[in-house]
């Protein structure tokens, strides 16, 4: 299973990827998680990425394309992967197509999780992530257990979320027609409970 999850910030890509990677037995590859790990480790890459992430803009294409190219070459990604948050521009989508074509292993589908913009700000500002497990919670919709070690993402402040949503509209939404024209786009309604969204994704992939 080689899958791309598409969707606006806080639409539920990470939540669904965490479940689907177990279902399909393939790794989740999240460029956002990889960039946050690099930032936490204080690497040059992390410092460079932070300039863009802190203001809600996109990290340059060549940086994230390089990260993904290395990651999908690893042994655990040979039987497939779920990409969460990549590609985000047409240049990234083309680079991914070329990488996969050179391996003779094209994408199976690009699944869009469709959530109206008015719900996304609340989802983002209420998000908390357990730093030990990577589990994604929401203060209202999926409350964390008392012993969770919670992190509030710096880019989940309302003013940065608005910038991220603008970046999605300006640069990432163009990937919907990109994948549709290649017969790969599947859209699911992302407003139900997380389990309902998971079932919808499994249904469109069946
Ligand atoms: P990234 O980490 O990818 O952020 P994002 O795309 O903005 O997406 P999020 O992680 O915010 O949301 P999500 O869709 O994963 O939702 P989640 O499941 O957490 O990127 C961060 C930054 O890194 C970017 O701004 C950019 O700077 C850089 N970057 C990353 N990739 C890049 C790339 N390819 N190119 C360039 N730059 C890149 O859910 C959100 C909340 O909603 C949670 O609280 C969750 O519990 C809740 N929730 C989930 N599902 C439901 C549901 N069904 N009902 C109710 N609540 C729900
Ligand atoms: Mg995410």
PDB file of N, CA, C and O in Angstrom, residues 87-119:
ATOM      1  N   UNK A  87       3.121  14.939  -0.553  1.00  0.00           N
ATOM      2  CA  UNK A  87       3.584  16.240  -1.052  1.00  0.00           C
ATOM      3  C   UNK A  87       2.621  17.369  -0.683  1.00  0.00           C
ATOM      4  O   UNK A  87       1.478  17.137  -0.335  1.00  0.00           O
ATOM      5  N   UNK A  88       3.137  18.591  -0.787  1.00  0.00           N
ATOM      6  CA  UNK A  88       2.383  19.785  -0.457  1.00  0.00           C
ATOM      7  C   UNK A  88       2.441  20.835  -1.543  1.00  0.00           C
ATOM      8  O   UNK A  88       1.826  21.886  -1.404  1.00  0.00           O
ATOM      9  N   UNK A  89       3.230  20.577  -2.562  1.00  0.00           N
ATOM     10  CA  UNK A  89       3.300  21.474  -3.723  1.00  0.00           C
ATOM     11  C   UNK A  89       3.350  20.589  -4.959  1.00  0.00           C
ATOM     12  O   UNK A  89       3.672  19.389  -4.863  1.00  0.00           O
ATOM     13  N   UNK A  90       3.086  21.195  -6.109  1.00  0.00           N
ATOM     14  CA  UNK A  90       3.133  20.406  -7.340  1.00  0.00           C
ATOM     15  C   UNK A  90       4.556  19.897  -7.604  1.00  0.00           C
ATOM     16  O   UNK A  90       4.727  18.774  -8.082  1.00  0.00           O
ATOM     17  N   UNK A  91       5.556  20.704  -7.260  1.00  0.00           N
ATOM     18  CA  UNK A  91       6.944  20.258  -7.463  1.00  0.00           C
ATOM     19  C   UNK A  91       7.232  19.019  -6.605  1.00  0.00           C
ATOM     20  O   UNK A  91       7.912  18.086  -7.049  1.00  0.00           O
ATOM     21  N   UNK A  92       6.709  18.996  -5.385  1.00  0.00           N
ATOM     22  CA  UNK A  92       6.910  17.818  -4.519  1.00  0.00           C
ATOM     23  C   UNK A  92       6.186  16.604  -5.098  1.00  0.00           C
ATOM     24  O   UNK A  92       6.699  15.481  -5.070  1.00  0.00           O
ATOM     25  N   UNK A  93       4.978  16.829  -5.616  1.00  0.00           N
ATOM     26  CA  UNK A  93       4.208  15.707  -6.181  1.00  0.00           C
ATOM     27  C   UNK A  93       4.930  15.126  -7.393  1.00  0.00           C
ATOM     28  O   UNK A  93       5.002  13.900  -7.562  1.00  0.00           O
ATOM     29  N   UNK A  94       5.488  16.012  -8.230  1.00  0.00           N
ATOM     30  CA  UNK A  94       6.219  15.526  -9.408  1.00  0.00           C
ATOM     31  C   UNK A  94       7.468  14.758  -8.990  1.00  0.00           C
ATOM     32  O   UNK A  94       7.780  13.713  -9.563  1.00  0.00           O
ATOM     33  N   UNK A  95       8.173  15.284  -7.977  1.00  0.00           N
ATOM     34  CA  UNK A  95       9.384  14.605  -7.509  1.00  0.00           C
ATOM     35  C   UNK A  95       9.033  13.226  -6.959  1.00  0.00           C
ATOM     36  O   UNK A  95       9.755  12.245  -7.199  1.00  0.00           O
ATOM     37  N   UNK A  96       7.922  13.134  -6.243  1.00  0.00           N
ATOM     38  CA  UNK A  96       7.501  11.840  -5.706  1.00  0.00           C
ATOM     39  C   UNK A  96       7.176  10.874  -6.844  1.00  0.00           C
ATOM     40  O   UNK A  96       7.597   9.707  -6.819  1.00  0.00           O
ATOM     41  N   UNK A  97       6.450  11.348  -7.839  1.00  0.00           N
ATOM     42  CA  UNK A  97       6.117  10.495  -8.989  1.00  0.00           C
ATOM     43  C   UNK A  97       7.388   9.947  -9.639  1.00  0.00           C
ATOM     44  O   UNK A  97       7.459   8.764  -9.992  1.00  0.00           O
ATOM     45  N   UNK A  98       8.388  10.828  -9.789  1.00  0.00           N
ATOM     46  CA  UNK A  98       9.629  10.396 -10.442  1.00  0.00           C
ATOM     47  C   UNK A  98      10.375   9.366  -9.591  1.00  0.00           C
ATOM     48  O   UNK A  98      10.873   8.360 -10.106  1.00  0.00           O
ATOM     49  N   UNK A  99      10.424   9.630  -8.277  1.00  0.00           N
ATOM     50  CA  UNK A  99      11.089   8.691  -7.364  1.00  0.00           C
ATOM     51  C   UNK A  99      10.447   7.310  -7.442  1.00  0.00           C
ATOM     52  O   UNK A  99      11.128   6.290  -7.534  1.00  0.00           O
ATOM     53  N   UNK A 100       9.108   7.298  -7.411  1.00  0.00           N
ATOM     54  CA  UNK A 100       8.393   6.020  -7.385  1.00  0.00           C
ATOM     55  C   UNK A 100       8.447   5.340  -8.744  1.00  0.00           C
ATOM     56  O   UNK A 100       8.546   4.116  -8.826  1.00  0.00           O
ATOM     57  N   UNK A 101       8.413   6.145  -9.826  1.00  0.00           N
ATOM     58  CA  UNK A 101       8.493   5.550 -11.167  1.00  0.00           C
ATOM     59  C   UNK A 101       9.845   4.856 -11.341  1.00  0.00           C
ATOM     60  O   UNK A 101       9.932   3.769 -11.923  1.00  0.00           O
ATOM     61  N   UNK A 102      10.902   5.469 -10.794  1.00  0.00           N
ATOM     62  CA  UNK A 102      12.239   4.881 -10.955  1.00  0.00           C
ATOM     63  C   UNK A 102      12.336   3.552 -10.208  1.00  0.00           C
ATOM     64  O   UNK A 102      13.182   2.721 -10.511  1.00  0.00           O
ATOM     65  N   UNK A 103      11.448   3.345  -9.255  1.00  0.00           N
ATOM     66  CA  UNK A 103      11.445   2.064  -8.521  1.00  0.00           C
ATOM     67  C   UNK A 103      10.359   1.131  -9.045  1.00  0.00           C
ATOM     68  O   UNK A 103      10.194   0.032  -8.510  1.00  0.00           O
ATOM     69  N   UNK A 104       9.608   1.584 -10.033  1.00  0.00           N
ATOM     70  CA  UNK A 104       8.536   0.749 -10.577  1.00  0.00           C
ATOM     71  C   UNK A 104       7.433   0.482  -9.579  1.00  0.00           C
ATOM     72  O   UNK A 104       6.767  -0.557  -9.632  1.00  0.00           O
ATOM     73  N   UNK A 105       7.231   1.420  -8.652  1.00  0.00           N
ATOM     74  CA  UNK A 105       6.253   1.207  -7.579  1.00  0.00           C
ATOM     75  C   UNK A 105       5.419   2.471  -7.384  1.00  0.00           C
ATOM     76  O   UNK A 105       5.653   3.234  -6.448  1.00  0.00           O
ATOM     77  N   UNK A 106       4.467   2.711  -8.295  1.00  0.00           N
ATOM     78  CA  UNK A 106       3.711   3.961  -8.227  1.00  0.00           C
ATOM     79  C   UNK A 106       2.722   4.010  -7.058  1.00  0.00           C
ATOM     80  O   UNK A 106       2.460   2.997  -6.415  1.00  0.00           O
ATOM     81  N   UNK A 107       2.172   5.192  -6.827  1.00  0.00           N
ATOM     82  CA  UNK A 107       1.172   5.368  -5.767  1.00  0.00           C
ATOM     83  C   UNK A 107      -0.082   4.554  -6.072  1.00  0.00           C
ATOM     84  O   UNK A 107      -0.469   4.409  -7.232  1.00  0.00           O
ATOM     85  N   UNK A 108      -0.734   4.075  -5.007  1.00  0.00           N
ATOM     86  CA  UNK A 108      -2.029   3.404  -5.161  1.00  0.00           C
ATOM     87  C   UNK A 108      -3.169   4.413  -5.093  1.00  0.00           C
ATOM     88  O   UNK A 108      -4.185   4.245  -5.767  1.00  0.00           O
ATOM     89  N   UNK A 109      -3.030   5.418  -4.246  1.00  0.00           N
ATOM     90  CA  UNK A 109      -4.118   6.387  -4.101  1.00  0.00           C
ATOM     91  C   UNK A 109      -3.641   7.616  -3.337  1.00  0.00           C
ATOM     92  O   UNK A 109      -2.660   7.565  -2.587  1.00  0.00           O
ATOM     93  N   UNK A 110      -4.367   8.714  -3.563  1.00  0.00           N
ATOM     94  CA  UNK A 110      -4.202   9.927  -2.743  1.00  0.00           C
ATOM     95  C   UNK A 110      -5.567  10.203  -2.120  1.00  0.00           C
ATOM     96  O   UNK A 110      -6.534  10.433  -2.842  1.00  0.00           O
ATOM     97  N   UNK A 111      -5.631  10.100  -0.803  1.00  0.00           N
ATOM     98  CA  UNK A 111      -6.915  10.244  -0.113  1.00  0.00           C
ATOM     99  C   UNK A 111      -7.001  11.628   0.528  1.00  0.00           C
ATOM    100  O   UNK A 111      -6.159  11.989   1.354  1.00  0.00           O
ATOM    101  N   UNK A 112      -8.013  12.373   0.109  1.00  0.00           N
ATOM    102  CA  UNK A 112      -8.238  13.694   0.695  1.00  0.00           C
ATOM    103  C   UNK A 112      -9.211  13.580   1.865  1.00  0.00           C
ATOM    104  O   UNK A 112     -10.307  13.030   1.708  1.00  0.00           O
ATOM    105  N   UNK A 113      -8.817  14.096   3.024  1.00  0.00           N
ATOM    106  CA  UNK A 113      -9.712  14.173   4.178  1.00  0.00           C
ATOM    107  C   UNK A 113     -10.307  15.583   4.164  1.00  0.00           C
ATOM    108  O   UNK A 113      -9.598  16.570   4.383  1.00  0.00           O
ATOM    109  N   UNK A 114     -11.592  15.638   3.865  1.00  0.00           N
ATOM    110  CA  UNK A 114     -12.228  16.933   3.606  1.00  0.00           C
ATOM    111  C   UNK A 114     -12.940  17.453   4.866  1.00  0.00           C
ATOM    112  O   UNK A 114     -13.882  16.827   5.337  1.00  0.00           O
ATOM    113  N   UNK A 115     -12.450  18.568   5.378  1.00  0.00           N
ATOM    114  CA  UNK A 115     -13.030  19.188   6.577  1.00  0.00           C
ATOM    115  C   UNK A 115     -13.185  20.684   6.293  1.00  0.00           C
ATOM    116  O   UNK A 115     -12.231  21.312   5.826  1.00  0.00           O
ATOM    117  N   UNK A 116     -14.364  21.270   6.546  1.00  0.00           N
ATOM    118  CA  UNK A 116     -14.523  22.696   6.275  1.00  0.00           C
ATOM    119  C   UNK A 116     -13.610  23.558   7.136  1.00  0.00           C
ATOM    120  O   UNK A 116     -13.310  23.215   8.281  1.00  0.00           O
ATOM    121  N   UNK A 117     -13.179  24.658   6.549  1.00  0.00           N
ATOM    122  CA  UNK A 117     -12.180  25.512   7.184  1.00  0.00           C
ATOM    123  C   UNK A 117     -12.587  25.971   8.583  1.00  0.00           C
ATOM    124  O   UNK A 117     -11.755  26.060   9.480  1.00  0.00           O
ATOM    125  N   UNK A 118     -13.902  26.223   8.783  1.00  0.00           N
ATOM    126  CA  UNK A 118     -14.304  26.771  10.097  1.00  0.00           C
ATOM    127  C   UNK A 118     -14.048  25.795  11.247  1.00  0.00           C
ATOM    128  O   UNK A 118     -13.938  26.215  12.393  1.00  0.00           O
ATOM    129  N   UNK A 119     -13.944  24.493  10.949  1.00  0.00           N
ATOM    130  CA  UNK A 119     -13.672  23.526  12.018  1.00  0.00           C
ATOM    131  C   UNK A 119     -12.175  23.368  12.299  1.00  0.00           C
ATOM    132  O   UNK A 119     -11.777  22.862  13.346  1.00  0.00           O
TER     133      UNK A 119
END
